[in-house]
Short mmCIF file of C-alpha atoms in Angstrom, two decimals:
data_model
loop_
_atom_site.label_atom_id
_atom_site.label_comp_id
_atom_site.label_asym_id
_atom_site.label_seq_id
_atom_site.Cartn_x
_atom_site.Cartn_y
_atom_site.Cartn_z
CA MET A 1 174.54 128.32 107.86
CA GLN A 2 177.90 129.60 106.95
CA MET A 3 177.34 132.84 108.89
CA MET A 4 176.14 130.77 112.11
CA LYS A 5 178.98 128.26 111.97
CA MET A 6 181.16 131.48 111.98
CA MET A 7 179.39 132.83 115.10
CA VAL A 8 179.43 129.44 116.72
CA GLN A 9 183.87 129.11 115.89
CA GLU A 10 183.91 132.94 117.15
CA SER A 11 181.81 132.77 120.72
CA GLU A 12 183.25 129.22 121.24
CA ILE A 13 187.07 129.86 120.79
CA SER A 14 186.65 133.25 122.37
CA ARG A 15 184.98 131.26 125.57
CA THR A 16 187.69 129.15 125.90
CA TYR A 17 191.02 131.23 124.64
CA SER A 18 192.18 134.52 124.12
CA ASN A 19 195.25 136.20 122.66
CA LYS A 20 195.94 137.87 125.80
CA GLN A 21 196.74 134.38 127.46
CA ASN A 22 199.92 133.05 127.36
CA LEU A 23 199.15 129.34 125.40
CA LEU A 24 201.39 126.24 125.32
CA LEU A 25 200.11 123.52 122.83
CA VAL A 26 201.88 119.87 123.09
CA GLY A 27 201.48 117.11 121.12
CA GLU A 28 200.34 118.91 118.61
CA GLY A 29 200.59 116.10 115.74
CA ASP A 30 200.07 118.20 112.11
CA PHE A 31 199.81 121.45 114.50
CA SER A 32 196.16 122.55 112.83
CA PHE A 33 194.54 123.33 116.43
CA SER A 34 197.56 125.52 116.90
CA LEU A 35 196.69 126.99 113.54
CA SER A 36 193.28 127.37 114.10
CA LEU A 37 193.77 129.31 117.35
CA ALA A 38 196.19 131.61 115.27
CA LYS A 39 193.62 132.14 112.70
CA ALA A 40 190.88 133.07 115.04
CA PHE A 41 193.92 135.38 116.93
CA GLY A 42 195.06 137.11 114.06
CA SER A 43 198.72 137.80 113.91
CA ASP A 44 199.98 136.37 117.19
CA THR A 45 202.88 135.68 119.89
CA SER A 46 201.11 134.81 122.74
CA ILE A 47 201.20 130.59 121.44
CA THR A 48 203.93 128.34 121.69
CA ALA A 49 203.21 125.05 119.96
CA THR A 50 204.95 121.98 120.34
CA SER A 51 205.53 118.20 118.87
CA LEU A 52 207.85 115.40 119.94
CA ASP A 53 208.68 115.49 116.18
CA THR A 54 211.13 116.67 114.27
CA ARG A 55 210.56 118.45 111.33
CA ASP A 56 211.67 115.74 108.98
CA GLU A 57 209.48 113.30 110.65
CA LEU A 58 206.82 115.59 110.31
CA GLY A 59 206.58 115.85 106.99
CA ARG A 60 206.78 111.82 107.11
CA GLN A 61 203.65 111.36 109.88
CA TYR A 62 201.60 114.49 108.60
CA ASN A 63 200.68 115.99 104.85
CA ASN A 64 200.11 118.97 105.92
CA GLY A 65 202.35 119.17 109.03
CA LYS A 66 205.41 121.47 107.41
CA ALA A 67 202.96 124.07 105.55
CA ASN A 68 200.98 124.19 108.74
CA VAL A 69 204.75 125.19 110.52
CA GLU A 70 204.97 127.98 108.16
CA GLU A 71 202.11 129.69 108.29
CA LEU A 72 201.93 129.47 111.81
CA GLU A 73 205.84 130.89 112.32
CA LYS A 74 204.39 133.64 109.89
CA LEU A 75 201.56 134.51 112.19
CA GLY A 76 204.51 135.45 114.74
CA CYS A 77 203.74 132.32 116.77
CA THR A 78 206.26 130.03 118.45
CA VAL A 79 206.91 126.36 117.24
CA VAL A 80 209.27 124.03 119.26
CA LYS A 81 210.19 120.50 118.12
CA GLY A 82 211.78 117.58 119.94
CA VAL A 83 209.76 118.22 123.15
CA ASN A 84 208.48 115.20 125.59
CA VAL A 85 205.84 115.54 128.01
CA HIS A 86 207.93 113.95 130.34
CA SER A 87 210.28 116.16 130.51
CA MET A 88 209.49 119.64 129.29
CA THR A 89 209.83 121.50 132.76
CA LEU A 90 213.87 120.81 131.59
CA ASP A 91 213.63 121.95 128.24
CA ASP A 92 214.99 125.89 128.74
CA ARG A 93 213.12 126.31 125.15
CA LEU A 94 209.84 126.76 127.39
CA GLY A 95 208.63 129.13 130.10
CA ARG A 96 205.38 129.18 132.18
CA TYR A 97 201.86 129.69 130.72
CA ASP A 98 198.42 130.36 131.33
CA ILE A 99 196.86 127.79 129.67
CA ILE A 100 199.01 124.53 128.44
CA VAL A 101 196.75 121.91 126.42
CA PHE A 102 197.17 118.94 125.46
CA ASN A 103 194.81 117.49 122.85
CA TYR A 104 194.40 113.25 122.17
CA PRO A 105 197.25 112.51 123.82
CA HIS A 106 198.22 109.13 122.55
CA ALA A 107 200.84 106.93 122.62
CA GLY A 108 201.38 102.77 123.09
CA LYS A 109 201.31 103.77 127.19
CA HIS A 110 198.36 106.40 127.52
CA LYS A 111 198.12 106.28 131.43
CA ASP A 112 201.90 107.08 131.43
CA LEU A 113 201.84 109.46 129.17
CA VAL A 114 198.99 111.60 130.73
CA ARG A 115 200.84 110.83 134.14
CA GLY A 116 203.82 112.46 133.02
CA PHE A 117 202.21 115.19 131.26
CA MET A 118 200.29 115.90 134.44
CA GLU A 119 203.45 116.13 136.74
CA ASN A 120 205.25 118.33 133.89
CA ALA A 121 202.47 120.99 133.26
CA ARG A 122 201.87 121.57 136.87
CA GLU A 123 205.20 123.10 137.38
CA MET A 124 204.98 125.04 133.81
CA VAL A 125 201.36 126.69 134.44
CA GLN A 126 200.93 130.11 136.46
CA GLU A 127 199.92 129.32 139.73
CA GLU A 128 197.41 131.93 139.73
CA GLY A 129 194.51 131.12 137.32
CA GLY A 130 196.68 128.97 135.33
CA GLU A 131 194.68 126.05 133.72
CA ILE A 132 195.85 122.75 132.08
CA HIS A 133 193.17 121.30 129.05
CA VAL A 134 193.59 117.76 128.33
CA THR A 135 190.82 117.01 125.40
CA HIS A 136 190.33 112.96 124.60
CA LYS A 137 187.41 110.69 123.48
CA THR A 138 185.18 109.23 127.13
CA ILE A 139 184.08 106.42 125.55
CA TYR A 140 185.94 102.98 126.42
CA PRO A 141 188.86 102.76 126.29
CA PHE A 142 189.58 106.35 126.87
CA ASN A 143 187.35 106.44 130.00
CA LYS A 144 190.10 104.06 131.70
CA TRP A 145 192.57 106.88 131.14
CA GLU A 146 192.01 108.20 134.79
CA THR A 147 193.12 111.71 133.81
CA LYS A 148 190.99 113.45 136.65
CA THR A 149 193.01 111.04 138.97
CA PHE A 150 196.27 111.97 137.60
CA ALA A 151 194.92 115.06 137.89
CA GLU A 152 194.12 115.24 141.44
CA GLU A 153 197.57 113.25 142.72
CA ASN A 154 199.00 116.56 140.79
CA GLY A 155 196.96 119.23 143.39
CA LEU A 156 194.74 119.93 140.36
CA SER A 157 191.24 120.26 140.43
CA LEU A 158 188.93 119.68 137.61
CA ILE A 159 187.05 123.08 136.97
CA ASN A 160 184.72 122.24 134.21
CA GLN A 161 184.71 120.21 130.94
CA MET A 162 183.46 121.27 127.79
CA GLN A 163 181.94 118.92 124.77
CA LEU A 164 184.51 119.53 121.76
CA ASN A 165 182.54 121.17 118.90
CA LYS A 166 184.40 120.36 115.78
CA TRP A 167 182.58 123.46 113.87
CA ALA A 168 184.50 125.65 116.78
CA PHE A 169 188.31 125.05 115.27
CA PRO A 170 188.10 125.62 111.49
CA GLY A 171 190.75 123.93 109.84
CA TYR A 172 191.73 121.21 112.85
CA VAL A 173 192.16 117.68 111.69
CA SER A 174 190.99 116.53 115.63
CA ASN A 175 190.47 112.92 114.57
CA LYS A 176 193.61 112.18 112.93
CA ARG A 177 195.18 109.29 114.66
CA GLY A 178 198.66 110.59 114.40
CA SER A 179 200.48 106.97 114.70
CA GLY A 180 200.40 103.50 113.77
CA SER A 181 199.82 101.94 110.20
CA ASN A 182 196.94 103.83 109.40
CA PHE A 183 198.44 107.40 111.29
CA GLU A 184 196.95 109.66 108.33
CA SER A 185 193.12 107.92 108.87
CA SER A 186 190.71 109.28 110.69
CA PHE A 187 188.21 107.70 113.32
CA SER A 188 185.22 108.70 114.68
CA PHE A 189 184.22 111.85 117.04
CA GLY A 190 182.31 110.10 119.32
CA SER A 191 182.10 111.78 122.75
CA VAL A 192 184.91 114.45 122.98
CA VAL A 193 185.49 115.98 125.85
CA THR A 194 188.05 119.24 127.29
CA PHE A 195 189.19 118.67 131.02
CA MET A 196 189.92 122.03 132.30
CA PHE A 197 192.01 121.53 135.50
CA LYS A 198 193.79 124.17 137.71
CA ASN A 199 196.13 124.58 141.01
#
């Protein structure tokens, strides 16, 4: 059973992401998704993982946040704090990427967050072959976020959508709330899909 899980993990990660791609991960929360990819890739410098939180805020918000960041940096990944998806095109710490990933965009105004992300990510993804991935639940009210509409408004086309397999990314705490009074509690996976867009 354990061997089967490992095979699923390796095949799904390699089908979606590769250490030959220059990856930008935004809104990383506790950085467990970035760390899951970095461990799958081995020693790696192709991952830039970012969050809006400062290092101190990260320590207050997430139990494992600081430890995950330290491990990412040991693996050679770049970690950038204080990145706002609404203005990241102006952040000179960032560049252009093959794939830009935003898992579970979540804030007070969800639609504004997704719209701002799409507008900025489009300017930062490689023109040839670049992709933008957004992962979120597809049940109500998440299905009202108009992710596909905001992508189309920015000249992006949906090329694929894939059910998220929680076994594919070992160590990824993908169902942490990350905000509000119960930020360390988890929520039901429900139907979770990664939407993949390109220019």
